[in-house]
Tab-separated table of C-alpha atoms in Angstrom:
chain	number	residue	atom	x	y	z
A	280	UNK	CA	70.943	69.136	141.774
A	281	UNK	CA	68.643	72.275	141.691
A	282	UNK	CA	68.693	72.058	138.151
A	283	UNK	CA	67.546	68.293	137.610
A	284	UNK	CA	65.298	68.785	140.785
A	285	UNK	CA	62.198	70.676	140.338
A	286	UNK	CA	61.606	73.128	143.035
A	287	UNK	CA	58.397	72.462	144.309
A	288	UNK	CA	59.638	68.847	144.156
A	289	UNK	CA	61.915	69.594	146.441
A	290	UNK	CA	59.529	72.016	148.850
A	291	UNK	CA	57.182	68.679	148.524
A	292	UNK	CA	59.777	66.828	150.703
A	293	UNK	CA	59.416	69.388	153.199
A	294	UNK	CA	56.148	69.575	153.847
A	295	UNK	CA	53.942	66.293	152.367
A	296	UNK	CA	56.561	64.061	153.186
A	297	UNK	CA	57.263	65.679	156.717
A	298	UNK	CA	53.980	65.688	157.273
A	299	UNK	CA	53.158	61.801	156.992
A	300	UNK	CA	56.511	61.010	158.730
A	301	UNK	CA	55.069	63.457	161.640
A	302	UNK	CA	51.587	61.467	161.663
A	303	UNK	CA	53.602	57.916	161.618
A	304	UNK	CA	55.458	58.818	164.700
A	305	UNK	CA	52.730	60.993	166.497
A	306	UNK	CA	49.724	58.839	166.025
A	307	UNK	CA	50.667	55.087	164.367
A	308	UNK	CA	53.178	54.618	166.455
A	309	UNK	CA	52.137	55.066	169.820
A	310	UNK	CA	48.523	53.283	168.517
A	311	UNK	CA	50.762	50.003	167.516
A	312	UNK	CA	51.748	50.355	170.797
A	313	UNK	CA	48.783	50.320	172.723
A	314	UNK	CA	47.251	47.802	170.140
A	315	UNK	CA	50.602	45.456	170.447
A	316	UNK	CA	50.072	45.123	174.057
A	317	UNK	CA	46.440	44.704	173.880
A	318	UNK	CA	47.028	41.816	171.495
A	319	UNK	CA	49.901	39.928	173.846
A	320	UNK	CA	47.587	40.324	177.162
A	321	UNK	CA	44.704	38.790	175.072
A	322	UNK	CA	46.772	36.219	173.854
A	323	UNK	CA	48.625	35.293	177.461
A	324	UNK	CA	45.083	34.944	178.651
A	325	UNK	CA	43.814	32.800	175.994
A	326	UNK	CA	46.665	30.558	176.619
A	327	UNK	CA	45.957	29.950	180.209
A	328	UNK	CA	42.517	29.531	180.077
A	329	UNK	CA	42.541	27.243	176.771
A	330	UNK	CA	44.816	26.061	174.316
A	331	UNK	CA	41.918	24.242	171.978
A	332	UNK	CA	40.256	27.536	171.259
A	333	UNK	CA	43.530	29.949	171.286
A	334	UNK	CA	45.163	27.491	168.162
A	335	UNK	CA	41.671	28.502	166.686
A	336	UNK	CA	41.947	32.098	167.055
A	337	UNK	CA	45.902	31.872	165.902
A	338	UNK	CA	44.582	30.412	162.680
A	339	UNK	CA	42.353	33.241	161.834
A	340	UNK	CA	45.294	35.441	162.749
A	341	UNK	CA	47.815	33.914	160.239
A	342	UNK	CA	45.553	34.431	157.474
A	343	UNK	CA	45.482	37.694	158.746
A	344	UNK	CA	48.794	38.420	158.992
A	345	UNK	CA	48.962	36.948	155.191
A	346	UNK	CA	46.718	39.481	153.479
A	347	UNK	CA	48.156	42.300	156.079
A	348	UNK	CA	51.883	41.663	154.247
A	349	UNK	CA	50.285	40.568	150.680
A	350	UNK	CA	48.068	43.915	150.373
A	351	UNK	CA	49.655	45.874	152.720
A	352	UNK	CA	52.997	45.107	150.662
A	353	UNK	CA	50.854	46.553	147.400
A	354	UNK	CA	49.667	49.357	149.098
A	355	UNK	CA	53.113	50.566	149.963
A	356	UNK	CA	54.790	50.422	146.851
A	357	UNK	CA	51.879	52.703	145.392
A	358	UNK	CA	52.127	55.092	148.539
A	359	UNK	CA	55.251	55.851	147.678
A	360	UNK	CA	54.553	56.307	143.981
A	361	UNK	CA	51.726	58.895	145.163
A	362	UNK	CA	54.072	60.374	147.249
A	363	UNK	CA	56.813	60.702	144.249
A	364	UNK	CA	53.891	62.001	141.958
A	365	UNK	CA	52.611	64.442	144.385
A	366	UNK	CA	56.070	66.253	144.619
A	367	UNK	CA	56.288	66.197	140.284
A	368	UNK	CA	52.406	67.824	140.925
A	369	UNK	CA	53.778	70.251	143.421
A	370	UNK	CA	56.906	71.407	141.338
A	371	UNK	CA	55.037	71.841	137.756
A	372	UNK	CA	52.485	74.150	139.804
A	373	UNK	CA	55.279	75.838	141.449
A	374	UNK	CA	57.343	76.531	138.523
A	375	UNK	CA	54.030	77.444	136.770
A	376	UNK	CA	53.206	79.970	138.496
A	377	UNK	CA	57.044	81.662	139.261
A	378	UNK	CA	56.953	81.806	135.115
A	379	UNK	CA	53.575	83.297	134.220
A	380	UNK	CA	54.749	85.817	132.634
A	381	UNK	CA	57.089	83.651	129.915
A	382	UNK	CA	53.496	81.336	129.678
A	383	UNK	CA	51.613	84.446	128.860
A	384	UNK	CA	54.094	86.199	125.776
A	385	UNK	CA	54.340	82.283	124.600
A	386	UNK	CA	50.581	82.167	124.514
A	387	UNK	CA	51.207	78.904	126.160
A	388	UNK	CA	48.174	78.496	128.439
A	389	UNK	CA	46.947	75.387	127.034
A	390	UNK	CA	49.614	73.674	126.833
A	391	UNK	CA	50.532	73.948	130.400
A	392	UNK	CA	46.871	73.160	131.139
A	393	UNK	CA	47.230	69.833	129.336
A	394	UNK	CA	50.531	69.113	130.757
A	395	UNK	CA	49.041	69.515	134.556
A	396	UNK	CA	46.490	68.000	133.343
A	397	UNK	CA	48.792	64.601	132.775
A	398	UNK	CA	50.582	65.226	136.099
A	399	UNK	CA	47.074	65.607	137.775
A	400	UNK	CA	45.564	62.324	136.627
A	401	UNK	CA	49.192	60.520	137.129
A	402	UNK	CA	48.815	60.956	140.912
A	403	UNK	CA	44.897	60.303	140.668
A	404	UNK	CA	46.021	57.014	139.194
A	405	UNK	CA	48.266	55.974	141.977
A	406	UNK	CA	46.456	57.094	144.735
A	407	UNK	CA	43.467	55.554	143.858
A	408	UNK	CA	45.542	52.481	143.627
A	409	UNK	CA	47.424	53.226	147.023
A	410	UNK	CA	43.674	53.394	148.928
A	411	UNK	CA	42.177	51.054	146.703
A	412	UNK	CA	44.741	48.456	148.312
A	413	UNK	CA	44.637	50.400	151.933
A	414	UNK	CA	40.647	50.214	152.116
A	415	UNK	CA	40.207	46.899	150.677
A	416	UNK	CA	42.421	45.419	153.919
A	417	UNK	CA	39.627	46.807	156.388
A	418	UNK	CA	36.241	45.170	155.251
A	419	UNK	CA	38.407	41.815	154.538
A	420	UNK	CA	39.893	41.511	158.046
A	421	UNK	CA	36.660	42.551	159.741
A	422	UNK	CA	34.919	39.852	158.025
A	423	UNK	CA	37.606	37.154	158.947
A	424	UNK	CA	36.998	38.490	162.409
A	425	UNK	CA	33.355	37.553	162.407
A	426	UNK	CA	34.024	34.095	161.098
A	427	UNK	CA	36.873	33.560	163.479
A	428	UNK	CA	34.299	34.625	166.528
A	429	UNK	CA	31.785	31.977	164.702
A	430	UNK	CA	34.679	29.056	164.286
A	431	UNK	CA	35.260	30.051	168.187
A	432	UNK	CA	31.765	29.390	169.268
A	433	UNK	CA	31.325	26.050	167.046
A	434	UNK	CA	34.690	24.468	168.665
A	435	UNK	CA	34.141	25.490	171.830
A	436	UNK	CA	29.871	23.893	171.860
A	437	UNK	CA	31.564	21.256	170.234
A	438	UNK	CA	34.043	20.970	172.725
A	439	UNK	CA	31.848	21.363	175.660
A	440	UNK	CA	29.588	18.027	174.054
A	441	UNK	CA	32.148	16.025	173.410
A	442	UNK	CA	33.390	16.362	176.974
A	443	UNK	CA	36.894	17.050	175.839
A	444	UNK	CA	39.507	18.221	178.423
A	445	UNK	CA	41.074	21.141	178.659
A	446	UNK	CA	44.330	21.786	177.780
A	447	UNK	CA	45.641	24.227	179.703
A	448	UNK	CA	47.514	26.083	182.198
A	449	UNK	CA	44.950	26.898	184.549
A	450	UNK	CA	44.047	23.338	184.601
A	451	UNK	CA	40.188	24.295	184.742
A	452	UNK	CA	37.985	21.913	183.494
A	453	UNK	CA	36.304	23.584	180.167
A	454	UNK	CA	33.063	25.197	180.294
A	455	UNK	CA	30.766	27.763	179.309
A	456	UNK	CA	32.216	29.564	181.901
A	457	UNK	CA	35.287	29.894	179.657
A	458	UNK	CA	34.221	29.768	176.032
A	459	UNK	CA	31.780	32.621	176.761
A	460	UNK	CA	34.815	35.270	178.124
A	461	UNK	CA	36.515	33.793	175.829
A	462	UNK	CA	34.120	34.500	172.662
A	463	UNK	CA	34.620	38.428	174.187
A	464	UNK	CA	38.587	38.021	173.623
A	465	UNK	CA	38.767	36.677	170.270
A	466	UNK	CA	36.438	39.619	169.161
A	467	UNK	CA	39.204	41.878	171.134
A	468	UNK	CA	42.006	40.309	169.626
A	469	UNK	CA	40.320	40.394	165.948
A	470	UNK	CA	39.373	44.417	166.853
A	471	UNK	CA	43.236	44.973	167.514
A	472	UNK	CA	44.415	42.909	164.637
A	473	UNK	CA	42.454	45.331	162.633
A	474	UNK	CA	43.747	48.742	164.200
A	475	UNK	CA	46.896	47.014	163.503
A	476	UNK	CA	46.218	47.013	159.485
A	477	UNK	CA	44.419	50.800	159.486
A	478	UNK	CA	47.592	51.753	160.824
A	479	UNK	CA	49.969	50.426	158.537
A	480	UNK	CA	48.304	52.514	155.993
A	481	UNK	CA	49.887	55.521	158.172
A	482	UNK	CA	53.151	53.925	158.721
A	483	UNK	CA	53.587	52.812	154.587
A	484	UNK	CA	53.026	56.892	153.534
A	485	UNK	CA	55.122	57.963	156.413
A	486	UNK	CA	57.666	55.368	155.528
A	487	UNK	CA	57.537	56.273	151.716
A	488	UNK	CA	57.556	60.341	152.802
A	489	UNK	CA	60.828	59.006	155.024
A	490	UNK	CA	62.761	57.588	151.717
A	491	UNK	CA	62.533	60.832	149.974
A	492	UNK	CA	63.643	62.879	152.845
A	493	UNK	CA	66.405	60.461	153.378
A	494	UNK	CA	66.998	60.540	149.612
A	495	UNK	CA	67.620	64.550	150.057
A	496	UNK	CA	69.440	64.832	153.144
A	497	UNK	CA	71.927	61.730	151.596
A	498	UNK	CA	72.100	63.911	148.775
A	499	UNK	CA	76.652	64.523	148.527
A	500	UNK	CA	76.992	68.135	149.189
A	501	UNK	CA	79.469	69.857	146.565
A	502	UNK	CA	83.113	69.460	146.981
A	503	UNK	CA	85.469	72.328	147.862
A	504	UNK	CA	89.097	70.974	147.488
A	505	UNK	CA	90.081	75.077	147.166
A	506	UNK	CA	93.075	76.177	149.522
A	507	UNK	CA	93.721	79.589	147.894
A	508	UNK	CA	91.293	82.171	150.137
A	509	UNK	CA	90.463	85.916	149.447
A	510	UNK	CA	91.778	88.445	152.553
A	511	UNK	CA	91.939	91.947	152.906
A	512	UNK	CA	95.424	93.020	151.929
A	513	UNK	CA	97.327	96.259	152.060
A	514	UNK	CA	101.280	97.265	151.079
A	515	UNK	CA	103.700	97.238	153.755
A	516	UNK	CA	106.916	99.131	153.694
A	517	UNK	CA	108.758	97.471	151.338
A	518	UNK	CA	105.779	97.650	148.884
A	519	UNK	CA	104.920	93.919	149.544
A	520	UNK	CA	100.990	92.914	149.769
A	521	UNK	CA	100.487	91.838	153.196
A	522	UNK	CA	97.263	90.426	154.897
A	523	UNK	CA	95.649	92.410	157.544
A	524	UNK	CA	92.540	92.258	160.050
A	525	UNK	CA	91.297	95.630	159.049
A	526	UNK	CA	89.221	96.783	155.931
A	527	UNK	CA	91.503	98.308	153.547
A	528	UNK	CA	89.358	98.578	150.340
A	529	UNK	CA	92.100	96.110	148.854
A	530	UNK	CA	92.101	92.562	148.475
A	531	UNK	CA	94.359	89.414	147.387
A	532	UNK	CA	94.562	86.238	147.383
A	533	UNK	CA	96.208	84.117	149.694
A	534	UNK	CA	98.274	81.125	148.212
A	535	UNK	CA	100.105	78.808	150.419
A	536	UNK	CA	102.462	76.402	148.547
A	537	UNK	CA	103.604	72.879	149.527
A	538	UNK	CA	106.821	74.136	150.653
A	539	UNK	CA	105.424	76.010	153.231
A	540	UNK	CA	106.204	79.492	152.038
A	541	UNK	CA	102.785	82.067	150.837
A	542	UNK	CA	102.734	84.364	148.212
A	543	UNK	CA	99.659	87.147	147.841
A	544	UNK	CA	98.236	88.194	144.244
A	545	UNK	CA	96.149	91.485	144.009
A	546	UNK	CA	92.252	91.173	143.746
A	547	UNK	CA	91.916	92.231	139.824
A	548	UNK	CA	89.678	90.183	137.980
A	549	UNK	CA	91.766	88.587	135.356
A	550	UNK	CA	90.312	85.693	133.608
A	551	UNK	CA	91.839	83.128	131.032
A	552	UNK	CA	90.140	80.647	129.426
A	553	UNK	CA	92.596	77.431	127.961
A	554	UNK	CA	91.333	74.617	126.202
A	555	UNK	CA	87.884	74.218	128.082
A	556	UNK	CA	85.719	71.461	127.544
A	557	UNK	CA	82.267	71.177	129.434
A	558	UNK	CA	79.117	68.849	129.095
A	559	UNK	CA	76.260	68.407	131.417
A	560	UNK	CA	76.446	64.933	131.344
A	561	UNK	CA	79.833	62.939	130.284
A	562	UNK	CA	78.289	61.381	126.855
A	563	UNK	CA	77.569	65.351	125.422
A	564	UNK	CA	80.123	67.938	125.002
A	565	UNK	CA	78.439	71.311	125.196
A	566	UNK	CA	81.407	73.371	124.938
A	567	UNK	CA	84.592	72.202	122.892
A	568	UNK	CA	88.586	73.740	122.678
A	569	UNK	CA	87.377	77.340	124.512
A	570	UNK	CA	89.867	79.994	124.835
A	571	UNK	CA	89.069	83.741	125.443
A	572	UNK	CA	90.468	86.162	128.084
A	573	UNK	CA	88.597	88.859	130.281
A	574	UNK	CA	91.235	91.850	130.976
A	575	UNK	CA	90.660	94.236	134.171
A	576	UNK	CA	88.208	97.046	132.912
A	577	UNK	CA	87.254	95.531	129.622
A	578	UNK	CA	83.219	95.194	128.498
A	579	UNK	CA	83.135	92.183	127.014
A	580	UNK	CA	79.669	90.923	125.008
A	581	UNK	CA	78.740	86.856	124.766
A	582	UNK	CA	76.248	87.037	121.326
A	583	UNK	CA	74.260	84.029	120.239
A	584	UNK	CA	71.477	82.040	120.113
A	585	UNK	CA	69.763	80.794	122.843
A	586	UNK	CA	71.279	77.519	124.397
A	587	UNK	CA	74.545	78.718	122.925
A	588	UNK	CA	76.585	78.511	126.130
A	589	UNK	CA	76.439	81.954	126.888
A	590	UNK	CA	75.522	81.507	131.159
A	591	UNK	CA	76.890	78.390	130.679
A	592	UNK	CA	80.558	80.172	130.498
A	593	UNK	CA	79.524	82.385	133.555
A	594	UNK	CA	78.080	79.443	135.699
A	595	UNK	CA	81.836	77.506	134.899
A	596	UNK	CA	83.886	81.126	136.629
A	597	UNK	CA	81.734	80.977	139.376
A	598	UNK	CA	82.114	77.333	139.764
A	599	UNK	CA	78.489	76.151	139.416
A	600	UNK	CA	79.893	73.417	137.221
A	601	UNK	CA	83.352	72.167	136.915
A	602	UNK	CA	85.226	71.786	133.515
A	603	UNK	CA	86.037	68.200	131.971
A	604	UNK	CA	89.073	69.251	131.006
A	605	UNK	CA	91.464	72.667	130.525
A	606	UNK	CA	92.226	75.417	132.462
A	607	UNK	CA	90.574	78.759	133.778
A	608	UNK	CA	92.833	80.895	135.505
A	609	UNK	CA	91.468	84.110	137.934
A	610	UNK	CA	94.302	86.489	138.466
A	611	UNK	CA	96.796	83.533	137.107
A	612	UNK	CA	95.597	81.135	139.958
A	613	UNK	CA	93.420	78.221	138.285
A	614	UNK	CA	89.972	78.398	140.041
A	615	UNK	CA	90.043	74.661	141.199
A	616	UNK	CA	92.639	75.844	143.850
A	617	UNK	CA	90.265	78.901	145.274
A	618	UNK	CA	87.625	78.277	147.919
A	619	UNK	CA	84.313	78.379	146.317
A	620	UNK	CA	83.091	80.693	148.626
A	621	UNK	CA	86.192	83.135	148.489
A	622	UNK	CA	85.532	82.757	144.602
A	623	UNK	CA	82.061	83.431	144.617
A	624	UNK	CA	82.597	86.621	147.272
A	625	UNK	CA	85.068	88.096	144.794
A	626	UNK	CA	82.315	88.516	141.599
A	627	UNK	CA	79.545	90.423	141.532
A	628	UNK	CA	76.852	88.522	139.177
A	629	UNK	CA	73.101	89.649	138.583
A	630	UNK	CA	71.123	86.880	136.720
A	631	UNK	CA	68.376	87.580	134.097
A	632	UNK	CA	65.603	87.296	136.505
């Protein structure tokens, strides 16, 4: 995963995407709330004073509602495109800068330029599509609430001339009494409406930070199916290895078999190659048919070219990646049966950082 993944990718989850999901549930959320509420009261009120001018009002609010999910729904897909080329941004810097030193002997200065450079104007692209979407929806639905305040006014003079009565709950005969108030709601309930679409904005990034932290934390963690562990061991009378609690200097490793009975082997650092086979991925075989041995106290060199499969032997011992298919052995016990930890405590490794 850390391989595929790049770094600051990864450290882009944990603070972009935490960040928007922190803002979604700090500030959208409770203001959906408040504007929720604000927009049911309105509405219960419109209802009992008139029915007439409330289907007016709930006509103005379906078309809202209708560009809310058509350009909210094209904001959000671009959110979280900004959001996935943010990370990539993040990681090249971050990787960057952790290998200045390899850019500088390559003389390779421009070319990582140009390749930021590429990353740079990727999330330029789809953030100014994200906002484009996001602050088109504001000016729109302000708009269609001074229209709906008009069509409000019209019906209800036109109502009030024609004589028309009033269907309502209240049962109060309609009059400028009531289209007047009423004129004040439908600019209330338009004013909510609107909060309502600036904070979707909030919720779409926090939602699109939320899938890539839920994409990481779903992430399978690697398998251990090891039942061979490493103790601290010393001889008993009969010259036996035995386990103990106390540090002896001397370790083995404990095997339990299926018939219940367990059976220590010395600590020595024997390994045996059989008939490996490994490949990154299934489709390419990067190493074919390898045998070699490592004795206790031998210095043994890996020569070749780079990309050869020199770590990549070192990285299969310790268990890093598992083997398509053969055998290694580590002190005659294959290494699919040890613990990866009890593995991993038993080598020492230093890296070429």
């Amino acid at each position: 995963y850390f391989d595929t993944h790049a770094h600051g990718d990864i450290m882009s989850v944990y603070t972009n995407d935490i960040d928007t999901l922190r803002q979604m549930i700090s500030q959208s959320f409770p203001q959906l709330l408040v504007s929720a509420v604000t927009v049911l009261t309105v509405f219960c009120i419109m209802v009992y004073y008139c029915l007439w001018l409330t289907l007016v009002v709930l006509a103005g609010v379906a078309l809202m509602t209708l560009l809310i999910k058509k350009i909210g729904g094209g904001s959000a897909r671009y959110f979280f495109r900004q959001q996935t080329a943010l990370g990539r941004a993040e990681g090249f810097i971050e990787e960057m800068m952790n290998g200045q030193k390899v850019i500088k002997v390559f003389c390779h200065e421009e070319e990582s330029k140009a390749a930021f450079d590429a990353l740079n104007d990727a999330l330029f692209e789809e953030s100014e599509k994200a906002n484009r979407y996001a602050n088109t929806l504001g000016p729109i639905l302000n708009n269609i609430g001074n229209v709906l305040y008009v069509l409000v006014a019209v019906t209800g003079g036109a109502l009030l001339l024609a004589g028309a009565p009033n269907l309502s709950v209240s049962g109060l005969a309609l009059s400028i009494s009531i289209v007047v108030p009423f004129l004040n709601m439908t600019k209330q309930f338009a004013g909510n409406i609107n909060q309502v679409s600036h904070q979707v904005n909030a919720v779409v990034m926090g939602l699109a930070g939320a899938q890539r932290i839920f994409d990481l934390m779903d992430e399978a963690p690697e398998e251990d199916e090891g039942y061979v562990t490493l103790v601290n061991a010393k001889y008993d009378r009969n010259d036996q290895l035995v386990e103990t609690a106390e540090r002896t200097g001397l370790w083995a490793w404990k095997h339990p078999h299926h018939d219940g009975t367990t059976t220590y082997h010395k600590l020595a650092g024997d390994i045996t190659f059989t008939d490996v086979d490994f490949g990154y991925v299934p489709e390419k075989t990067v190493l074919h048919d390898i045998n070699l041995y490592g004795r206790p106290g031998q210095k043994i060199a890996f020569v070749g070219s780079t990309g050869a499969g020199k770590t990549t032997i070192t990285n299969l011992i310790n268990r890093f990646y598992d083997i398509q298919d053969g055998k290694i052995r580590y002190d005659g016990i294959n290494i699919h049966k040890i613990k990866k930890a009890d593995l991993r405590r038993s080598l020492g490794i230093v890296l070429q950082d």
